[in-house]
Amino acid sequence: MENKLIYSWKLNSLNLEDEIVSIDTSLKYFQNFNLILKNEYPLNYLGNLGSAAQINSFFNREDLSTGFIFSEPYSIYFHSPQNQKYYNTKQQFSVISYSNAGPKNESEQTLGVLHTQNITKDLNVGIDYDMISSDGRYLNQQVKQNNLSIFSSYKKKRYSFYGALAFNRLKAQENGGIDSLDYLGSDEYRNRRNIPVKEEDASIHVYSTNLKLINEYKFGRVSEKINVTERKAKKVRGSSSDILSDEEVMTDAFDRTLSKDTSLDVNNIVRQDSIIYDTTYIKVVKLSGYSLTHEFIYDRDVRKYFDNTIDVDSFYNEVNVFLDSNKTYDKVYQTRIANKVSFNFSKLNHNIRLSLYNEQMDYSYIKPEIISYTDKDTVLGAKMNLAKGSTSLNAVFNGGFGKLNYLLFGEYYFEGYKNENSKVNFNTSYLVKSNNEIGLRVNYVNRNPDFYYEKFYSNHFQWENSHFRMEEKWDLKLYYRNQKRSFDLKLTYGQVSNYFFFDESAIINQNRGQINVLSGEILKEINLGPFHSKTKFLYQRTSDSIIRLPEYSLYQTLYLEKLFNFQSTGGKLLMQIGIDYCYSSSYYADAYMPISGVFYTQNEIMQKDYHRMDAFINFNINRASLFLRYDYLNSAISKNYYFTAPFYPSPQPVFKFGVSWIFYD
């Protein structure tokens, strides 16, 4: 890797080992520019880029957890130190990306800036910024996001440092969805911005600040290495004495490692005949295999909900009012400060890591309190602050035997709020041939309910639950991967006991039984000359309707690729033209509650089969890439409309363009 101009990696969250990741500078799938499209499968989201979204792949939801239930719907957008990419580059590396869609009053814009450079050979710093600004296709649907990461890495033989600081800032309007489905298809409401919505003056702020610092020191012994080099001496013509010239001819070399009390005196090495011995000293570090690691984690999460015009005869007639019947100003906070100390040992491609982890959690919310006066009772909001601590032990064993690799992780909380929580992960893979890999992954978790599942207060929702049981999940995944033939197959089976979910009243609840989930996924890419295709198919089945998933999901892209050479200028133009198609089968999708920002179970609307077809053209010239795409081509042809979530229709057909430019300095 050190010989590469630039390379990138992530840290495995379990054992902190480097996992090399590719730096995508190709034109392949460039048209899937934003984070909704990058998911490829249809999402359950509010139809506007940057708005709340729910992943429809059940076994992938846990991977995108933010740790704060009220920011979970934005996990696909937010930056996280846990998923930070680190870089090493011999030149400054920058990428600037921009996209635009829709008319001025419905515009959707994204901006991305990545810059990284090495200050020294071992020290790298960088920033990664993403902006989303989308006005939406319906009233009161505007979203603005600003997400920034500042990262750095320093890697020497004995000491390593990693640091990542992420700021995520979201400000969005909430409209609760359209007021009635009858407006769709009506000539009177052909302009969708004329369609009445459920909320007209509601908005949210979601803030997240995350810091992670990792320091690792590797133990070893420093010694001195002496290089002794021969060079021939010869008389200078015309001289009677033995005067040596500066001409050097290497004839032999040997290395000796000397301790500090060595008895060898290199200055007494004598010249034999016409040979001179030159000596140089080099410090050599011999690692013992032992190392010590410290991780520091800081997370600060905030969600605020505002509505200055509560209408109890419309949207709010389905929820309670505990504090103020005229306006709402809800706030909820969560802070985590954690430290983790690990002792590590590595030998012969096998590693052991033993860790002690401690976290301190602070929770803050507004609790209604009744103040009694002589003539009446008054409800006031009192800010409540609670602190919870937990401590755990965990261990990681990983390594390999030839073509077989393995990783085993176990964690157990023995003290505090999370007492008796446990987690186990086991991953193993075997390389059958150079391009064929089979693998097995087993995950198990047994955990207490989240603090805000047990206790939560706001102007419209409140609950206290002391009867919840520990939730238990396990899943087993088998997979096969053939890189040469671009083929992946995954089969996953899981079981959840005491599953937490938000019921039809958007209040947290628990299913006391067991729910089984089965998933199968196939990915296949085909390349035949200039014709290329990619197919992803996902099948999911659950034993209980509490978990709502589309049974079938499909992503299909077909495109033609052509390289144009311009002999007069020596320039090259790579072009792709094609079609993207997404599909998900009908199901009762979870609805979205804007007051608390959660997805909850609903049985009112069956979300019909979802179809989406987009046409695109991609271009690449030198370091610049450009895409042109037209979304919902099928809706423009058939005049049909679809829903991306209950009461949230999909956007109208729209033209989009975007550009990305790479700079090496």
Steps between C-alpha positions, in 0.01 A plus 500: 500500500786740574587511129153619403432865427198484730319232695218496753380280781248469783557365848320181595288604798565170680880460475612838354680333211527675164245404236605632160219675312506605139503864397224513243611723214338297223188584299327180604157572657591867520137590429407374850633823637306561821464280807142395423606368159820341632287266711365366166203319657193722557487657848208589724559877505311828477568557130745786543877467505630552854169411664438215745566155351468137608711223347282219365773237537439375855847358568668822385309728738722418796814597304370856455403562862592843638450401865235774542152379409381845393772538237475146360295614197799709385772239547545453123603867469695572819878478530632271772853443639409131508491493119779751436732444205867578558751582225868493419602696194823619346322799347212720610172332402170683460156415363229762441150379411180688420151406382180690424141408421158657458374854442604785727217472756543120519875479458712218635872567536790304644861602551788278607860599576774256598857611557785301651877532504801364680684754715784251537551148373305362797259782592184560298218751552179560311147639490183355350195724455152421364215745453138422407250775423162386371178703486280199427208454261229567759428774754713528814750234392830689497812319627848638564789285619863588567725209592873546562779261601853597601737202516866421551725196523860446605665160451847406611642161584449539876230767530175566316235768537157539342262789554159579349266785588155514337243781502152425364244780483147449365221757475181384333135588466242235584167480316368165630423388144220608269161560662309258275578250227204632300702802388729284288393474138270802531532770232441763768817391680717430198759725663596290801599804704128586513412174675413558869730333754438395860746745661577849377729649764694207648877457484783302661865543586719191536861553609774246550861555610727196514867466590718190505871492590713184485857466628699178471850433628688184397766366733839396367877525534719758330847389398776630278575345167850549360553485125863438407585569137825427312655736252821455306784743533759574236795724467457830334725505197816698558500458877745290698269465804180302540245777443145368453275632228128556548406230252298228680434150381259282701636151543339369818261602778392342819268604787552463872253593770683626807367548851610805694771306686655348190870442516549548133688822426426592144772763508761224535402332177828519309568541138633190328697552187326778309148456650321753724195410711236775543244468781153653547259470797126428453238473776294181471162444674407141573135477607404261778144444377349678802320832476275729702206695356278775634179619336309812598144556375279806534147521353254785542155463338207743501154500344260796514146516367313830448144583401360847570147435375350184651163415347336240726227445240741369234835327534519530879158347565665156498757582771488627856594845627681503835664844525378760255195486270609804297856415400763229539869527580636154580866435578684177573876455556744214537872509582750216514855516633684169474849363552638167390838353594626194312796269543600326178726215403590389146704204385520300179195658339283453812383784724342527843347821635362533857314822584335684786228743390316764703236746386314779673166598350310822570136543400301821501134566415199714598260334747150643562436588865172613656528808721195549727370848574196605707261517210650271233780262403766605250716266295860611460797340334798414719834408348613158625860377497598142572839327490566131439828311495602155376818292489583199286776254421555384143741282310593454135680204344583522132750365253542247223615154405608520137183568301276493809437822694303542820388763752325441832375788715327482838380773736331486841381788720555420865404832657262792459195577293588241235578230756482146347485631143706278272612480139677238288622521139667222307626538143691249294584476130685254279661577167420199284693631202651835421159648414257284700415567864248338732421635843292475816396781735316455829377791712337488842389785727307505828427852623290716728257747345636840400454764770247690287302180448449484875447868569403787270303824535395768254203723427316224314661170601605359832558153640661321790572131461649295781367167374706467181714189467841469340492475122685203352612478137706253306561444132707269282624596154652274235654662196683413181701750295659455157697811409596380154138448399367793707254283687388515865251281685386558861259299713409633844272363769432679827278495804389785729347452844330784690524728197464876559282695257281809480134395484209658312488783754871574437574389858778257583384146559645150530401175336541223761532220245761393245520632146690316227647686202632336182695685234663402172697734274662459159733741322621442145689723257529418130746657258468409132709730287346849522188369681491491879241411760464466875221313676428500873206300632389478864244263646377540860241316705393546863286282726324800658350809338647724772813518287387656172714425197440474125528133404680578173740781416691542174760732354594467133727715286579455131737723309715531189858623541711657226849655504562777246858586400573839345816463294534871427521593867597169656199528733267221612132501588334208679122493471229280651131509410245284673193432715461443876198312634391453863214289631354399835187292559193627683494502881372698797796731533574667832361852529704799619416704811653849457443599867739235636686420177440123500352248257204309644261219406190588300221292343315776316681515168635214294798637312456368148772352281765763449655551155761752407682533168772760439695578184859621526813599309844507664811670361864497607778722366835477675421561868149643453180293499151621410155337515165594349195306618122514481325349803162323495491465123227236542276748688543756224387243242219326688384795716505269803619611843663300778563538870839490670330486845137509619350844419828604333473476118812455293650806327382598154712414197802728508824564313826488699862566423819471699876537466801372692857625459813335639814703573855370559749772595 
